[in-house]
Amino acid sequence: QVQLVESGGGLVQAGDSLRLSCTISGFDYDYYAVGWFRQAPGKKREGVSCMGSDDSTYYADSVKGRFTISRDNAKNAFYLQMNSLEPGDTAVYYCAADPWGSEQICERTLIDYWGQGAQVTVSS
């Protein structure tokens, strides 16, 4: 069974950094898009950063210049480096994977596989 397990969330102060990790198991695809989504209380889920199988990237305007997505296909893992965190970044962050997808999955919700979510809380 396909599983996405994420880690790295926590409670930090504004200006701090966190690195989220997502590891895929039971996955039988060579080409797939990966992404990070977040949902804050009272808000819709939004795509934060996504990467296609060709390493093309998408970043939400609110995180450009602060967040960086990367992947290590040999480890079936991908990451979100979050720098200069702001209180507005507080949300549950979900990793996701979509076979044969592109970075455009950040603007869509019909995605095949999801992680369990990780809470990121940024205090002022």
Coordinates of N, CA and C in Angstrom, one line a residue:
Q1 N 0.8 -1.2 0.0 CA 0.0 0.0 0.0 C 0.9 1.2 0.0
V2 N 0.5 2.2 -0.7 CA 1.2 3.5 -0.8 C 1.0 4.3 0.5
Q3 N 2.1 4.7 1.0 CA 2.1 5.6 2.2 C 3.0 6.7 2.0
L4 N 2.5 7.9 2.4 CA 3.4 9.1 2.5 C 3.4 9.5 4.0
V5 N 4.6 9.5 4.5 CA 4.8 9.8 5.9 C 5.7 11.1 6.0
E6 N 5.1 12.1 6.7 CA 5.8 13.3 6.8 C 6.2 13.6 8.2
S7 N 7.3 14.4 8.3 CA 7.8 14.8 9.6 C 8.5 16.2 9.5
G8 N 8.8 16.8 10.6 CA 9.5 18.0 10.7 C 8.7 19.2 11.1
G9 N 7.4 19.1 11.4 CA 6.6 20.2 11.9 C 7.0 20.5 13.4
G10 N 6.5 21.6 13.8 CA 6.7 22.0 15.2 C 6.3 23.5 15.5
L11 N 6.7 23.9 16.6 CA 6.4 25.3 17.1 C 7.7 26.1 17.1
V12 N 7.6 27.2 16.3 CA 8.8 28.0 16.2 C 8.4 29.5 16.3
Q13 N 9.4 30.3 16.4 CA 9.1 31.8 16.5 C 9.3 32.4 15.1
A14 N 8.7 33.5 14.9 CA 8.8 34.2 13.6 C 10.3 34.4 13.3
G15 N 10.6 34.2 12.1 CA 12.0 34.3 11.6 C 12.8 33.0 11.6
D16 N 12.3 32.0 12.3 CA 12.9 30.7 12.4 C 12.7 29.9 11.1
S17 N 13.4 28.8 11.1 CA 13.3 27.9 9.9 C 12.8 26.5 10.4
L18 N 12.2 25.8 9.5 CA 11.8 24.4 9.6 C 12.0 23.7 8.3
R19 N 12.3 22.4 8.4 CA 12.4 21.6 7.2 C 11.4 20.4 7.3
L20 N 10.5 20.3 6.4 CA 9.5 19.2 6.4 C 10.1 18.2 5.4
S21 N 9.8 16.9 5.8 CA 10.3 15.8 5.0 C 9.1 14.9 4.7
C22 N 9.1 14.3 3.6 CA 8.0 13.3 3.2 C 8.7 12.1 2.5
T23 N 8.4 10.9 3.0 CA 8.9 9.7 2.5 C 7.8 8.9 1.9
I24 N 8.0 8.4 0.7 CA 7.0 7.5 0.0 C 7.4 6.1 0.1
S25 N 6.5 5.2 0.4 CA 6.7 3.8 0.4 C 5.6 3.1 -0.3
G26 N 5.9 1.9 -0.8 CA 4.9 1.1 -1.6 C 4.5 1.8 -2.9
F27 N 5.4 2.5 -3.5 CA 5.2 3.4 -4.6 C 5.8 2.7 -5.9
D28 N 5.0 2.5 -6.9 CA 5.4 1.8 -8.1 C 5.4 2.6 -9.3
Y29 N 5.8 3.9 -9.2 CA 5.9 4.8 -10.3 C 7.3 5.4 -10.4
D30 N 7.7 5.6 -11.7 CA 9.0 6.2 -11.9 C 8.9 7.7 -12.0
Y31 N 7.8 8.2 -12.5 CA 7.6 9.6 -12.7 C 6.4 10.1 -12.0
Y32 N 6.6 11.1 -11.2 CA 5.5 11.6 -10.3 C 5.8 13.0 -9.9
A33 N 4.8 13.8 -9.7 CA 4.9 15.1 -9.1 C 4.7 15.0 -7.6
V34 N 5.4 15.9 -6.9 CA 5.2 16.0 -5.5 C 4.9 17.4 -5.1
G35 N 4.3 17.6 -3.9 CA 3.9 18.9 -3.5 C 3.6 19.0 -2.0
W36 N 3.6 20.2 -1.6 CA 3.2 20.6 -0.2 C 2.1 21.5 -0.2
F37 N 1.1 21.2 0.6 CA -0.1 22.0 0.7 C -0.3 22.3 2.2
R38 N -1.1 23.4 2.4 CA -1.4 23.7 3.8 C -2.8 24.2 4.0
Q39 N -3.3 24.0 5.2 CA -4.6 24.5 5.5 C -4.6 25.1 6.9
A40 N -5.0 26.3 7.0 CA -5.1 27.0 8.3 C -6.6 27.1 8.7
P41 N -6.9 27.2 10.0 CA -8.3 27.2 10.4 C -9.0 28.3 9.7
G42 N -10.2 28.0 9.2 CA -11.0 28.9 8.5 C -10.6 29.3 7.1
K43 N -9.6 28.6 6.6 CA -9.1 28.9 5.2 C -9.2 27.6 4.4
K44 N -9.2 27.8 3.1 CA -9.2 26.7 2.1 C -7.7 26.1 2.1
R45 N -7.6 24.9 1.7 CA -6.3 24.3 1.5 C -5.7 24.9 0.3
E46 N -4.4 25.3 0.4 CA -3.7 25.9 -0.7 C -2.5 25.2 -1.0
G47 N -2.1 25.2 -2.3 CA -0.8 24.6 -2.7 C 0.3 25.6 -2.4
V48 N 1.3 25.1 -1.7 CA 2.4 25.9 -1.2 C 3.6 25.9 -2.2
S49 N 4.0 24.6 -2.5 CA 5.1 24.4 -3.5 C 5.0 23.0 -4.0
C50 N 5.2 22.9 -5.3 CA 5.1 21.6 -6.0 C 6.2 21.5 -7.0
M51 N 6.5 20.2 -7.3 CA 7.6 20.0 -8.2 C 7.2 18.8 -9.1
G52 N 7.4 19.0 -10.4 CA 7.1 17.9 -11.4 C 8.3 16.9 -11.4
S53 N 8.0 15.9 -12.2 CA 9.0 14.8 -12.4 C 10.3 15.4 -13.1
D54 N 10.1 16.5 -13.8 CA 11.2 17.1 -14.5 C 11.9 18.2 -13.7
D55 N 11.5 18.3 -12.4 CA 12.1 19.2 -11.4 C 11.6 20.7 -11.7
S56 N 10.6 20.8 -12.5 CA 10.0 22.1 -12.6 C 9.2 22.4 -11.3
T57 N 9.1 23.7 -10.9 CA 8.6 24.1 -9.6 C 7.5 25.1 -9.7
Y58 N 6.7 25.1 -8.7 CA 5.7 26.1 -8.5 C 5.8 26.5 -7.0
Y59 N 5.7 27.9 -6.8 CA 5.6 28.4 -5.5 C 4.5 29.4 -5.4
A60 N 3.7 29.3 -4.3 CA 2.7 30.3 -4.0 C 3.4 31.6 -3.8
D61 N 2.7 32.7 -4.2 CA 3.3 34.0 -4.1 C 3.7 34.3 -2.7
S62 N 3.0 33.8 -1.7 CA 3.2 34.2 -0.3 C 4.5 33.6 0.2
V63 N 5.1 32.6 -0.5 CA 6.3 31.9 0.1 C 7.5 32.0 -0.8
K64 N 7.3 32.7 -2.0 CA 8.4 32.8 -2.9 C 9.6 33.5 -2.2
G65 N 10.8 33.0 -2.4 CA 12.0 33.6 -1.8 C 12.2 33.1 -0.4
R66 N 11.2 32.4 0.3 CA 11.4 31.9 1.6 C 11.4 30.4 1.7
F67 N 10.6 29.7 0.9 CA 10.5 28.3 0.9 C 11.2 27.7 -0.3
T68 N 11.7 26.5 -0.2 CA 12.4 25.8 -1.3 C 12.0 24.3 -1.2
I69 N 11.5 23.8 -2.3 CA 11.1 22.4 -2.5 C 12.3 21.7 -3.1
S70 N 12.5 20.4 -2.7 CA 13.5 19.6 -3.3 C 13.1 18.2 -3.2
R71 N 13.8 17.3 -4.0 CA 13.4 15.9 -3.9 C 14.7 15.0 -4.1
D72 N 14.6 13.8 -3.6 CA 15.7 12.9 -3.7 C 15.0 11.6 -4.1
N73 N 15.0 11.4 -5.4 CA 14.2 10.2 -5.9 C 14.8 8.9 -5.5
A74 N 16.1 8.8 -5.3 CA 16.8 7.6 -4.9 C 16.3 7.2 -3.5
K75 N 15.9 8.2 -2.7 CA 15.4 7.9 -1.3 C 13.9 7.9 -1.3
N76 N 13.2 8.1 -2.4 CA 11.8 8.3 -2.4 C 11.3 9.3 -1.4
A77 N 12.0 10.4 -1.3 CA 11.8 11.5 -0.4 C 11.7 12.8 -1.0
F78 N 11.0 13.7 -0.4 CA 11.0 15.1 -0.8 C 10.9 16.0 0.4
Y79 N 11.2 17.3 0.2 CA 11.4 18.2 1.4 C 10.8 19.6 1.1
L80 N 10.6 20.3 2.1 CA 10.2 21.7 2.0 C 11.0 22.4 3.1
Q81 N 12.0 23.2 2.6 CA 12.8 24.0 3.5 C 12.0 25.4 3.7
M82 N 11.7 25.7 4.9 CA 10.9 26.9 5.2 C 11.8 27.9 6.0
N83 N 12.1 29.0 5.4 CA 12.9 30.0 6.1 C 12.1 31.2 6.3
S84 N 12.6 32.0 7.3 CA 11.9 33.3 7.6 C 10.4 33.1 7.8
L85 N 10.1 32.2 8.6 CA 8.7 31.8 8.9 C 8.0 33.0 9.5
E86 N 6.7 33.1 9.1 CA 5.8 34.2 9.6 C 4.6 33.6 10.3
P87 N 4.0 34.3 11.1 CA 2.7 33.8 11.7 C 1.7 33.3 10.7
G88 N 1.7 34.0 9.6 CA 0.7 33.6 8.5 C 1.0 32.2 7.9
D89 N 2.2 31.7 8.2 CA 2.5 30.3 7.7 C 1.9 29.2 8.6
T90 N 1.4 29.6 9.7 CA 0.8 28.6 10.7 C -0.3 27.8 10.0
A91 N -0.2 26.5 9.9 CA -1.2 25.7 9.3 C -0.8 24.2 9.5
V92 N -1.7 23.3 9.1 CA -1.3 21.9 8.9 C -0.8 21.8 7.5
Y93 N 0.4 21.2 7.4 CA 1.0 21.0 6.1 C 0.9 19.6 5.7
Y94 N 0.5 19.4 4.4 CA 0.3 18.0 3.9 C 1.2 17.8 2.7
C95 N 1.9 16.7 2.7 CA 2.7 16.4 1.5 C 1.8 15.5 0.6
A96 N 2.1 15.5 -0.7 CA 1.3 14.8 -1.7 C 2.1 14.4 -2.9
A97 N 1.7 13.3 -3.5 CA 2.3 12.8 -4.7 C 1.3 12.4 -5.7
D98 N 1.6 12.6 -7.0 CA 0.7 12.4 -8.1 C 1.4 11.8 -9.3
P99 N 1.2 10.5 -9.6 CA 1.9 9.9 -10.7 C 1.7 10.6 -12.0
W100 N 2.7 10.9 -12.7 CA 2.7 11.5 -14.1 C 2.2 12.9 -14.0
G101 N 2.1 13.5 -12.8 CA 1.7 14.9 -12.7 C 2.8 15.9 -13.0
S102 N 2.4 17.2 -12.9 CA 3.4 18.3 -13.0 C 3.3 19.2 -11.8
E103 N 4.1 20.2 -11.8 CA 4.1 21.2 -10.7 C 2.7 21.8 -10.6
Q104 N 1.9 21.8 -11.7 CA 0.6 22.4 -11.6 C -0.3 21.7 -10.7
I105 N 0.0 20.6 -10.1 CA -0.8 20.0 -9.1 C -1.1 20.9 -7.9
C106 N -0.2 21.9 -7.7 CA -0.4 22.8 -6.6 C -1.7 23.6 -6.8
E107 N -2.2 23.7 -8.0 CA -3.4 24.4 -8.3 C -4.6 23.5 -8.5
R108 N -4.5 22.3 -8.0 CA -5.5 21.3 -8.2 C -5.7 20.5 -6.9
T109 N -6.8 19.9 -6.7 CA -7.1 19.1 -5.5 C -7.2 17.6 -5.7
L110 N -7.4 17.2 -6.9 CA -7.5 15.8 -7.3 C -6.2 15.2 -7.4
I111 N -5.6 14.8 -6.3 CA -4.3 14.2 -6.2 C -4.3 12.8 -5.6
D112 N -3.5 11.9 -6.1 CA -3.7 10.5 -5.8 C -3.3 10.2 -4.3
Y113 N -2.2 10.7 -3.8 CA -1.7 10.3 -2.5 C -1.4 11.4 -1.6
W114 N -1.7 11.3 -0.4 CA -1.5 12.4 0.6 C -0.9 11.8 1.9
G115 N -0.1 12.7 2.5 CA 0.5 12.4 3.8 C -0.5 12.7 4.9
Q116 N -0.1 12.4 6.1 CA -1.1 12.6 7.3 C -1.2 14.0 7.8
G117 N -0.3 14.9 7.4 CA -0.3 16.2 7.9 C 0.6 16.4 9.0
A118 N 1.2 17.6 9.1 CA 2.1 18.0 10.1 C 1.8 19.5 10.5
Q119 N 1.6 19.7 11.8 CA 1.3 21.0 12.3 C 2.6 21.9 12.3
V120 N 2.5 23.1 11.7 CA 3.5 24.1 11.8 C 2.9 25.3 12.5
T121 N 3.4 25.7 13.6 CA 2.9 26.9 14.3 C 4.0 27.9 14.5
V122 N 3.8 29.1 14.0 CA 4.7 30.2 14.1 C 4.2 31.3 15.0
S123 N 4.9 31.5 16.1 CA 4.5 32.5 17.0 C 5.1 33.8 16.7
S124 N 4.5 34.9 17.1 CA 5.0 36.2 16.9 C 5.8 36.7 18.0

